[in-house]
């Protein structure tokens, strides 16, 4: 039996300060909620890493050369103490009691002035420990950026332009549009104008009844304030505090956190945070778990070995819910999702590996485009929600995945690395040995996740404002506001003679 | 302590180090450089700034290793016997006003200096750029931070900028310049306003910008008085009213519809269309914006050039490209793709010792005195020394441009504009 659910009452109500409005569930409450309008913001607080993250730069001083240089300068500058002690670093690398004999390497920002002034004494290397961070996809640069975001909650701002490769595979081959004269651009994070990052999860109604007292859906539709939720944690973090941190962070950023249903009974979930937990169950276990899942609006179902014919049985076992069907992306995904959507499924979580690769070897970006187009062609796209995961490790990957057709994304490795997890080798699939995930205080872990989510949301706002969009929902599938490397290369250089 | 002695010590060391590193007397520092500005490109730029000639020690000074754009383009040179003689000096000058009315301004080389504002860079560096521009017969830009009095002696070489923050914009500053540029967007952060972080907003910078000291300045985006091409024309008309003789430049970034924007600007009355590609910029910018918003300059040039040609207006407007143009070869390739000339920023900073370390936004700013308002660090750039090095860099570039033109059989850089048939695209 379907039940109408108020679109505007989120389950986080239990997690938020109530202000006496905790019982806003009746149709007329919409007016009360509207009068409580306030901008959504994610509060941040400094959360330095528990264990030092290797610095990229490693200044090395040749001590005999330094001693000789000091002696030489002492005579040259006639023993003027202040001149002699004025050191070639404004970032304090040589500010210790013995200066360059024991440099404070963690302070080095790679400005190279020491090398410019004393090339025969100083060198700056890229630290091997920094190079060993992450893997070929979640690169050391990405990890450093994420660490900065998780520590400060701020966007990284630097000078002198872009320093990386011209373009790359996957998300690195896509640029977002901007407006300057002919389309109104928005104010962005420093402006007065509010840009919404809210998205909906669930099967959306195809029409609105003007005679109804309130806007209601036949099935639950949930508004999340950010277009990302937190994916299943790997086994490596069981009991180390990361689970509690992710749940608490999901409540604070008004999102959701996926957890395996079998572990929920002993999971560290506070009553106020129950609403943000999405239990994940295998399709074959759904009937068995039905009693446990009762009342959960969005249980996630692993749809790996199931077929569209199983959907009616599942829906009758979970009345009043919208199962979030987790479907691995591959060559047959478009057809499968289309069939399920036609059969009434309302929400899908399509998954790729942690490097964004799908079962058929394509990148999640291309698979999403195909799936989105397929649903548009079938006239089903507006009704269903697509959550995408795999390869989302930088802030810009969120809007790019949405541009390719996702409504929102599920975050995985970024959440864990923000909490201090270290990847061991090429990390494409969860496995006990693939991740080093030391124990952590849940409050600290939650703050780290909240911080990077705030920074990612701010970067999403920057991208939306540059494009002149007032809400992230307008971004979905808007490929007309994106530029792909393949297209640009063909248009710009396709007519040129090629050479080896 | 004698501050002068401290400055003298570091300046002497820096000059000696730049010279030795540029000549390749020491191993290439491992942490120097990146995909776009490789360590060799940086060292080669230092060397050219010292000698005024291209490196002869085998150092790569033409391309980086970004794997795309200019780094995959090459020229189809003529066989040696068909090239122009070495004693022939092809003309490098370009016109900045191609409309029938208004002041005729030609510059002696196909580049001028990009906008870097007072506050984002030191006054000494600004003066050095002005001096170099005068010696070279070209222009440089104030950026959006106003027109400090120290630049007035060089007003004939200056482009003054009006940006969304309107910092330092006064009638007299507009009237002082021969070229006025509207900055609608910038390649460093397309779609976002300028960022000058609090540590660099000294009392003097705040006075010039009519703001509060030590408070970050985020320029709004976009101009809230412009939401259409018609509004854009009103903007240009406003400057035309204040300074009827000024050439008008419109600086835009590179969205998907950059071609439409360019044509709109032409019809609004712009003399110069300045495209600033997404990978460039000298100022502080969110990393997410640098890499992901707006297209790089290479595809944008051809797109705009072709559209202006198809509209029949290409001959009446000067198309200038910027954003990630690092070398004389990049400039020549940009012109072959369809630009008339280029705007250069980062390479000028490298000429005076920048290491492309990207710490410009920090408290004291730049360690070698370029992007800083710190009183001590600012002294590291002596304007005469800085001007000499910038001029030397361009002298080296002039030699390279002439060599390229002779090898293509062209007598003027104007003949290279839009000659895509002379370009090759290298496979990966």
PDB file of C-alpha atoms in Angstrom, chain A residues 359-466:
ATOM      1  CA  UNK A 359      32.437  -4.204 -15.468  1.00  0.00           C
ATOM      2  CA  UNK A 360      32.926  -3.690 -19.211  1.00  0.00           C
ATOM      3  CA  UNK A 361      36.019  -1.523 -18.703  1.00  0.00           C
ATOM      4  CA  UNK A 362      34.431   1.825 -19.523  1.00  0.00           C
ATOM      5  CA  UNK A 363      34.648   4.778 -17.186  1.00  0.00           C
ATOM      6  CA  UNK A 364      31.707   5.677 -14.960  1.00  0.00           C
ATOM      7  CA  UNK A 365      31.295   8.995 -16.816  1.00  0.00           C
ATOM      8  CA  UNK A 366      30.606   7.277 -20.135  1.00  0.00           C
ATOM      9  CA  UNK A 367      28.449   4.561 -18.579  1.00  0.00           C
ATOM     10  CA  UNK A 368      26.344   7.218 -16.847  1.00  0.00           C
ATOM     11  CA  UNK A 369      25.852   9.159 -20.062  1.00  0.00           C
ATOM     12  CA  UNK A 370      24.648   6.015 -21.777  1.00  0.00           C
ATOM     13  CA  UNK A 371      22.300   5.126 -18.953  1.00  0.00           C
ATOM     14  CA  UNK A 372      20.902   8.654 -18.668  1.00  0.00           C
ATOM     15  CA  UNK A 373      20.258   8.836 -22.419  1.00  0.00           C
ATOM     16  CA  UNK A 374      18.610   5.447 -22.348  1.00  0.00           C
ATOM     17  CA  UNK A 375      16.196   6.519 -19.605  1.00  0.00           C
ATOM     18  CA  UNK A 376      15.464   9.802 -21.374  1.00  0.00           C
ATOM     19  CA  UNK A 377      14.695   7.900 -24.541  1.00  0.00           C
ATOM     20  CA  UNK A 378      12.309   5.638 -22.647  1.00  0.00           C
ATOM     21  CA  UNK A 379      10.565   8.640 -21.066  1.00  0.00           C
ATOM     22  CA  UNK A 380      11.504   7.440 -17.583  1.00  0.00           C
ATOM     23  CA  UNK A 381      14.332   9.730 -16.586  1.00  0.00           C
ATOM     24  CA  UNK A 382      12.249  12.305 -14.715  1.00  0.00           C
ATOM     25  CA  UNK A 383      10.643   9.668 -12.540  1.00  0.00           C
ATOM     26  CA  UNK A 384      13.664   7.889 -11.140  1.00  0.00           C
ATOM     27  CA  UNK A 385      16.666   8.845  -9.078  1.00  0.00           C
ATOM     28  CA  UNK A 386      20.144   7.776 -10.136  1.00  0.00           C
ATOM     29  CA  UNK A 387      22.847   7.602  -7.509  1.00  0.00           C
ATOM     30  CA  UNK A 388      26.294   6.919  -8.959  1.00  0.00           C
ATOM     31  CA  UNK A 389      29.428   5.758  -7.228  1.00  0.00           C
ATOM     32  CA  UNK A 390      32.979   4.863  -8.130  1.00  0.00           C
ATOM     33  CA  UNK A 391      35.879   7.185  -8.793  1.00  0.00           C
ATOM     34  CA  UNK A 392      34.486  10.219  -6.967  1.00  0.00           C
ATOM     35  CA  UNK A 393      37.605  11.403  -5.164  1.00  0.00           C
ATOM     36  CA  UNK A 394      37.750  15.136  -5.865  1.00  0.00           C
ATOM     37  CA  UNK A 395      35.209  17.900  -5.428  1.00  0.00           C
ATOM     38  CA  UNK A 396      34.864  18.460  -9.172  1.00  0.00           C
ATOM     39  CA  UNK A 397      33.884  14.830  -9.726  1.00  0.00           C
ATOM     40  CA  UNK A 398      30.516  15.495  -8.076  1.00  0.00           C
ATOM     41  CA  UNK A 399      29.237  18.084 -10.589  1.00  0.00           C
ATOM     42  CA  UNK A 400      30.824  16.194 -13.458  1.00  0.00           C
ATOM     43  CA  UNK A 401      29.017  12.970 -12.528  1.00  0.00           C
ATOM     44  CA  UNK A 402      25.787  14.954 -12.277  1.00  0.00           C
ATOM     45  CA  UNK A 403      26.433  16.550 -15.670  1.00  0.00           C
ATOM     46  CA  UNK A 404      26.745  13.039 -17.055  1.00  0.00           C
ATOM     47  CA  UNK A 405      23.322  12.101 -15.754  1.00  0.00           C
ATOM     48  CA  UNK A 406      23.470  11.199 -12.057  1.00  0.00           C
ATOM     49  CA  UNK A 407      21.147  12.938  -9.612  1.00  0.00           C
ATOM     50  CA  UNK A 408      23.625  12.477  -6.824  1.00  0.00           C
ATOM     51  CA  UNK A 409      26.706  10.444  -6.004  1.00  0.00           C
ATOM     52  CA  UNK A 410      27.759   8.063  -3.271  1.00  0.00           C
ATOM     53  CA  UNK A 411      31.155   8.745  -1.749  1.00  0.00           C
ATOM     54  CA  UNK A 412      33.491   5.942  -0.798  1.00  0.00           C
ATOM     55  CA  UNK A 413      37.279   6.157  -0.714  1.00  0.00           C
ATOM     56  CA  UNK A 414      37.271   9.913  -0.108  1.00  0.00           C
ATOM     57  CA  UNK A 415      35.314   9.411   3.129  1.00  0.00           C
ATOM     58  CA  UNK A 416      37.767   6.826   4.362  1.00  0.00           C
ATOM     59  CA  UNK A 417      40.931   8.654   3.362  1.00  0.00           C
ATOM     60  CA  UNK A 418      39.615  11.787   5.063  1.00  0.00           C
ATOM     61  CA  UNK A 419      39.476   9.706   8.250  1.00  0.00           C
ATOM     62  CA  UNK A 420      43.068   8.632   7.956  1.00  0.00           C
ATOM     63  CA  UNK A 421      42.781   5.445   5.909  1.00  0.00           C
ATOM     64  CA  UNK A 422      45.789   4.636   3.723  1.00  0.00           C
ATOM     65  CA  UNK A 423      45.480   2.764   0.449  1.00  0.00           C
ATOM     66  CA  UNK A 424      47.793  -0.178  -0.036  1.00  0.00           C
ATOM     67  CA  UNK A 425      48.614  -0.642  -3.678  1.00  0.00           C
ATOM     68  CA  UNK A 426      46.029  -0.262  -6.413  1.00  0.00           C
ATOM     69  CA  UNK A 427      42.751   0.050  -4.550  1.00  0.00           C
ATOM     70  CA  UNK A 428      39.903  -0.835  -6.875  1.00  0.00           C
ATOM     71  CA  UNK A 429      37.800  -3.091  -4.671  1.00  0.00           C
ATOM     72  CA  UNK A 430      37.294  -3.312  -0.938  1.00  0.00           C
ATOM     73  CA  UNK A 431      39.280  -6.029   0.710  1.00  0.00           C
ATOM     74  CA  UNK A 432      40.698  -6.523   4.148  1.00  0.00           C
ATOM     75  CA  UNK A 433      44.272  -6.088   3.009  1.00  0.00           C
ATOM     76  CA  UNK A 434      43.722  -3.272   0.567  1.00  0.00           C
ATOM     77  CA  UNK A 435      43.222  -0.600   3.172  1.00  0.00           C
ATOM     78  CA  UNK A 436      45.032   0.380   6.321  1.00  0.00           C
ATOM     79  CA  UNK A 437      42.362   1.965   8.502  1.00  0.00           C
ATOM     80  CA  UNK A 438      43.580   2.701  12.030  1.00  0.00           C
ATOM     81  CA  UNK A 439      41.126   3.273  14.895  1.00  0.00           C
ATOM     82  CA  UNK A 440      39.863   6.810  15.269  1.00  0.00           C
ATOM     83  CA  UNK A 441      37.764   8.917  17.625  1.00  0.00           C
ATOM     84  CA  UNK A 442      34.308   9.088  15.978  1.00  0.00           C
ATOM     85  CA  UNK A 443      33.838  12.775  16.793  1.00  0.00           C
ATOM     86  CA  UNK A 444      37.112  13.633  15.064  1.00  0.00           C
ATOM     87  CA  UNK A 445      36.298  11.427  12.099  1.00  0.00           C
ATOM     88  CA  UNK A 446      32.865  13.002  11.755  1.00  0.00           C
ATOM     89  CA  UNK A 447      34.347  16.483  11.781  1.00  0.00           C
ATOM     90  CA  UNK A 448      36.851  15.520   9.070  1.00  0.00           C
ATOM     91  CA  UNK A 449      34.044  14.218   6.876  1.00  0.00           C
ATOM     92  CA  UNK A 450      31.854  17.246   7.568  1.00  0.00           C
ATOM     93  CA  UNK A 451      34.771  19.542   6.723  1.00  0.00           C
ATOM     94  CA  UNK A 452      35.533  18.050   3.357  1.00  0.00           C
ATOM     95  CA  UNK A 453      31.843  17.845   2.534  1.00  0.00           C
ATOM     96  CA  UNK A 454      31.549  21.565   3.290  1.00  0.00           C
ATOM     97  CA  UNK A 455      34.530  22.300   1.044  1.00  0.00           C
ATOM     98  CA  UNK A 456      33.108  20.095  -1.718  1.00  0.00           C
ATOM     99  CA  UNK A 457      29.735  21.771  -1.439  1.00  0.00           C
ATOM    100  CA  UNK A 458      31.384  25.189  -1.669  1.00  0.00           C
ATOM    101  CA  UNK A 459      33.240  24.071  -4.784  1.00  0.00           C
ATOM    102  CA  UNK A 460      29.981  22.821  -6.233  1.00  0.00           C
ATOM    103  CA  UNK A 461      28.539  26.265  -5.544  1.00  0.00           C
ATOM    104  CA  UNK A 462      31.485  27.862  -7.350  1.00  0.00           C
ATOM    105  CA  UNK A 463      30.880  25.687 -10.391  1.00  0.00           C
ATOM    106  CA  UNK A 464      27.123  26.273 -10.345  1.00  0.00           C
ATOM    107  CA  UNK A 465      27.579  30.008  -9.918  1.00  0.00           C
ATOM    108  CA  UNK A 466      30.040  30.140 -12.805  1.00  0.00           C
TER     109      UNK A 466
END
